[in-house]
Amino acid sequence: MDVEVLIVAESGFDPAYAKPGDAGADLRSTEAASLAPRSRQLVRTGVRIALPEGYVALVHPRSGLAAKHGITVLNTPGTVDAGYRGEIMVTLYNASDEQYEVQVGDRIAQLLIQKVERAVFVPVEELPGSSRGETGFGSSGRG
């Protein structure tokens, strides 16, 4: 399925898929940033997009940054609505005990574009039953 997306960024900062079949396109930092332990910072990507109605762009963390350095996206996934035309910025969080330096051009997050279904919320007096019922966190056993 083709989705027309307008990308406005400096040369070299366009979102790009690293490998064939990747779901997320890498977003790069257009600025240097210093993340102290247990701190967060909004980092610019230089990317603005124009999604068609019925689509959303989701900003996800990069697994390598999380596993190797404890760096993640704080509000995962970040939601970029179809009507938003501003710059995509990423709130990075340093969950480690060590300072982390973001350099200009570093891949800091991934952008996934998905089709969105709009729900019609219908008030009811009672919900139908299910095998799970009202059980919640940790109710399905260990692990």
JSON list of C-alpha atoms in Angstrom, two decimals, residues 4-100:
[
{"chain": "A", "resi": 4, "resn": "GLU", "atom": "CA", "xyz": [1.99, 9.74, 0.27]},
{"chain": "A", "resi": 5, "resn": "VAL", "atom": "CA", "xyz": [4.11, 11.44, 2.90]},
{"chain": "A", "resi": 6, "resn": "LEU", "atom": "CA", "xyz": [5.71, 14.86, 2.56]},
{"chain": "A", "resi": 7, "resn": "ILE", "atom": "CA", "xyz": [9.08, 15.00, 4.29]},
{"chain": "A", "resi": 8, "resn": "VAL", "atom": "CA", "xyz": [10.71, 18.35, 4.91]},
{"chain": "A", "resi": 9, "resn": "ALA", "atom": "CA", "xyz": [14.20, 17.92, 6.35]},
{"chain": "A", "resi": 10, "resn": "GLU", "atom": "CA", "xyz": [17.76, 18.93, 5.74]},
{"chain": "A", "resi": 11, "resn": "SER", "atom": "CA", "xyz": [19.58, 16.72, 3.28]},
{"chain": "A", "resi": 12, "resn": "GLY", "atom": "CA", "xyz": [20.69, 13.55, 5.04]},
{"chain": "A", "resi": 13, "resn": "PHE", "atom": "CA", "xyz": [18.04, 13.74, 7.75]},
{"chain": "A", "resi": 14, "resn": "ASP", "atom": "CA", "xyz": [15.19, 12.13, 5.79]},
{"chain": "A", "resi": 15, "resn": "PRO", "atom": "CA", "xyz": [13.70, 9.14, 7.61]},
{"chain": "A", "resi": 16, "resn": "ALA", "atom": "CA", "xyz": [15.19, 5.98, 6.09]},
{"chain": "A", "resi": 17, "resn": "TYR", "atom": "CA", "xyz": [14.65, 2.24, 6.39]},
{"chain": "A", "resi": 18, "resn": "ALA", "atom": "CA", "xyz": [17.94, 0.56, 7.30]},
{"chain": "A", "resi": 19, "resn": "LYS", "atom": "CA", "xyz": [17.10, -2.82, 5.76]},
{"chain": "A", "resi": 20, "resn": "PRO", "atom": "CA", "xyz": [14.48, -4.25, 3.42]},
{"chain": "A", "resi": 21, "resn": "GLY", "atom": "CA", "xyz": [11.43, -5.33, 5.38]},
{"chain": "A", "resi": 22, "resn": "ASP", "atom": "CA", "xyz": [12.04, -2.95, 8.30]},
{"chain": "A", "resi": 23, "resn": "ALA", "atom": "CA", "xyz": [8.80, -1.58, 9.78]},
{"chain": "A", "resi": 24, "resn": "GLY", "atom": "CA", "xyz": [10.36, 1.58, 11.18]},
{"chain": "A", "resi": 25, "resn": "ALA", "atom": "CA", "xyz": [12.29, 4.31, 9.39]},
{"chain": "A", "resi": 26, "resn": "ASP", "atom": "CA", "xyz": [15.14, 5.78, 11.40]},
{"chain": "A", "resi": 27, "resn": "LEU", "atom": "CA", "xyz": [14.86, 9.35, 12.67]},
{"chain": "A", "resi": 28, "resn": "ARG", "atom": "CA", "xyz": [18.13, 11.24, 13.25]},
{"chain": "A", "resi": 29, "resn": "SER", "atom": "CA", "xyz": [19.03, 14.01, 15.63]},
{"chain": "A", "resi": 30, "resn": "THR", "atom": "CA", "xyz": [19.73, 17.41, 14.07]},
{"chain": "A", "resi": 31, "resn": "GLU", "atom": "CA", "xyz": [21.34, 18.65, 17.27]},
{"chain": "A", "resi": 32, "resn": "ALA", "atom": "CA", "xyz": [23.80, 17.52, 19.90]},
{"chain": "A", "resi": 33, "resn": "ALA", "atom": "CA", "xyz": [22.29, 16.73, 23.29]},
{"chain": "A", "resi": 34, "resn": "SER", "atom": "CA", "xyz": [23.67, 15.67, 26.64]},
{"chain": "A", "resi": 35, "resn": "LEU", "atom": "CA", "xyz": [21.47, 13.34, 28.67]},
{"chain": "A", "resi": 36, "resn": "ALA", "atom": "CA", "xyz": [22.36, 13.09, 32.34]},
{"chain": "A", "resi": 37, "resn": "PRO", "atom": "CA", "xyz": [21.43, 9.88, 34.17]},
{"chain": "A", "resi": 38, "resn": "ARG", "atom": "CA", "xyz": [17.67, 9.61, 34.78]},
{"chain": "A", "resi": 39, "resn": "SER", "atom": "CA", "xyz": [16.96, 12.73, 32.71]},
{"chain": "A", "resi": 40, "resn": "ARG", "atom": "CA", "xyz": [14.90, 13.48, 29.62]},
{"chain": "A", "resi": 41, "resn": "GLN", "atom": "CA", "xyz": [15.34, 15.89, 26.74]},
{"chain": "A", "resi": 42, "resn": "LEU", "atom": "CA", "xyz": [13.34, 16.88, 23.68]},
{"chain": "A", "resi": 43, "resn": "VAL", "atom": "CA", "xyz": [15.53, 16.32, 20.60]},
{"chain": "A", "resi": 44, "resn": "ARG", "atom": "CA", "xyz": [14.86, 17.78, 17.14]},
{"chain": "A", "resi": 45, "resn": "THR", "atom": "CA", "xyz": [14.77, 15.61, 14.01]},
{"chain": "A", "resi": 46, "resn": "GLY", "atom": "CA", "xyz": [14.33, 18.25, 11.29]},
{"chain": "A", "resi": 47, "resn": "VAL", "atom": "CA", "xyz": [11.43, 16.20, 9.90]},
{"chain": "A", "resi": 48, "resn": "ARG", "atom": "CA", "xyz": [7.92, 17.42, 9.15]},
{"chain": "A", "resi": 49, "resn": "ILE", "atom": "CA", "xyz": [5.38, 15.17, 7.46]},
{"chain": "A", "resi": 50, "resn": "ALA", "atom": "CA", "xyz": [1.92, 15.45, 5.96]},
{"chain": "A", "resi": 51, "resn": "LEU", "atom": "CA", "xyz": [-0.01, 12.24, 6.47]},
{"chain": "A", "resi": 52, "resn": "PRO", "atom": "CA", "xyz": [-3.35, 11.63, 4.77]},
{"chain": "A", "resi": 53, "resn": "GLU", "atom": "CA", "xyz": [-6.46, 11.40, 6.94]},
{"chain": "A", "resi": 54, "resn": "GLY", "atom": "CA", "xyz": [-6.82, 7.90, 8.38]},
{"chain": "A", "resi": 55, "resn": "TYR", "atom": "CA", "xyz": [-3.10, 7.39, 9.07]},
{"chain": "A", "resi": 56, "resn": "VAL", "atom": "CA", "xyz": [-0.82, 7.93, 12.06]},
{"chain": "A", "resi": 57, "resn": "ALA", "atom": "CA", "xyz": [2.95, 8.01, 12.48]},
{"chain": "A", "resi": 58, "resn": "LEU", "atom": "CA", "xyz": [4.23, 6.36, 15.67]},
{"chain": "A", "resi": 59, "resn": "VAL", "atom": "CA", "xyz": [7.62, 7.22, 17.16]},
{"chain": "A", "resi": 60, "resn": "HIS", "atom": "CA", "xyz": [9.23, 4.15, 18.73]},
{"chain": "A", "resi": 61, "resn": "PRO", "atom": "CA", "xyz": [12.55, 3.70, 20.56]},
{"chain": "A", "resi": 62, "resn": "ARG", "atom": "CA", "xyz": [15.50, 2.01, 18.89]},
{"chain": "A", "resi": 63, "resn": "SER", "atom": "CA", "xyz": [16.19, -1.33, 20.54]},
{"chain": "A", "resi": 64, "resn": "GLY", "atom": "CA", "xyz": [19.97, -0.98, 20.24]},
{"chain": "A", "resi": 65, "resn": "LEU", "atom": "CA", "xyz": [19.99, 2.33, 22.15]},
{"chain": "A", "resi": 66, "resn": "ALA", "atom": "CA", "xyz": [17.84, 0.82, 24.87]},
{"chain": "A", "resi": 67, "resn": "ALA", "atom": "CA", "xyz": [19.85, -2.42, 25.23]},
{"chain": "A", "resi": 68, "resn": "LYS", "atom": "CA", "xyz": [23.32, -0.89, 24.97]},
{"chain": "A", "resi": 69, "resn": "HIS", "atom": "CA", "xyz": [22.86, 2.50, 26.64]},
{"chain": "A", "resi": 70, "resn": "GLY", "atom": "CA", "xyz": [19.51, 2.59, 28.48]},
{"chain": "A", "resi": 71, "resn": "ILE", "atom": "CA", "xyz": [18.17, 5.30, 26.14]},
{"chain": "A", "resi": 72, "resn": "THR", "atom": "CA", "xyz": [14.48, 5.13, 25.25]},
{"chain": "A", "resi": 73, "resn": "VAL", "atom": "CA", "xyz": [11.61, 7.30, 24.04]},
{"chain": "A", "resi": 74, "resn": "LEU", "atom": "CA", "xyz": [9.74, 8.50, 27.12]},
{"chain": "A", "resi": 75, "resn": "ASN", "atom": "CA", "xyz": [6.20, 8.61, 25.74]},
{"chain": "A", "resi": 76, "resn": "THR", "atom": "CA", "xyz": [6.40, 5.42, 23.71]},
{"chain": "A", "resi": 77, "resn": "PRO", "atom": "CA", "xyz": [5.02, 5.35, 21.18]},
{"chain": "A", "resi": 78, "resn": "GLY", "atom": "CA", "xyz": [4.84, 9.03, 20.39]},
{"chain": "A", "resi": 79, "resn": "THR", "atom": "CA", "xyz": [1.80, 9.79, 18.25]},
{"chain": "A", "resi": 80, "resn": "VAL", "atom": "CA", "xyz": [1.97, 12.05, 15.19]},
{"chain": "A", "resi": 81, "resn": "ASP", "atom": "CA", "xyz": [-1.59, 12.73, 14.06]},
{"chain": "A", "resi": 82, "resn": "ALA", "atom": "CA", "xyz": [-2.50, 13.20, 10.40]},
{"chain": "A", "resi": 83, "resn": "GLY", "atom": "CA", "xyz": [-3.30, 16.89, 10.96]},
{"chain": "A", "resi": 84, "resn": "TYR", "atom": "CA", "xyz": [0.03, 17.77, 12.63]},
{"chain": "A", "resi": 85, "resn": "ARG", "atom": "CA", "xyz": [2.44, 19.71, 10.42]},
{"chain": "A", "resi": 86, "resn": "GLY", "atom": "CA", "xyz": [5.15, 20.72, 12.88]},
{"chain": "A", "resi": 87, "resn": "GLU", "atom": "CA", "xyz": [8.59, 19.24, 13.38]},
{"chain": "A", "resi": 88, "resn": "ILE", "atom": "CA", "xyz": [8.72, 15.75, 14.84]},
{"chain": "A", "resi": 89, "resn": "MET", "atom": "CA", "xyz": [10.66, 15.93, 18.09]},
{"chain": "A", "resi": 90, "resn": "VAL", "atom": "CA", "xyz": [11.59, 12.97, 20.25]},
{"chain": "A", "resi": 91, "resn": "THR", "atom": "CA", "xyz": [11.61, 12.95, 24.06]},
{"chain": "A", "resi": 92, "resn": "LEU", "atom": "CA", "xyz": [14.63, 10.81, 24.87]},
{"chain": "A", "resi": 93, "resn": "TYR", "atom": "CA", "xyz": [15.03, 9.39, 28.38]},
{"chain": "A", "resi": 94, "resn": "ASN", "atom": "CA", "xyz": [18.28, 8.13, 29.89]},
{"chain": "A", "resi": 95, "resn": "ALA", "atom": "CA", "xyz": [17.36, 5.25, 32.19]},
{"chain": "A", "resi": 96, "resn": "SER", "atom": "CA", "xyz": [21.02, 4.45, 32.89]},
{"chain": "A", "resi": 97, "resn": "ASP", "atom": "CA", "xyz": [23.42, 5.66, 35.58]},
{"chain": "A", "resi": 98, "resn": "GLU", "atom": "CA", "xyz": [25.79, 7.15, 33.00]},
{"chain": "A", "resi": 99, "resn": "GLN", "atom": "CA", "xyz": [25.81, 10.35, 30.94]},
{"chain": "A", "resi": 100, "resn": "TYR", "atom": "CA", "xyz": [24.86, 9.82, 27.29]}
]
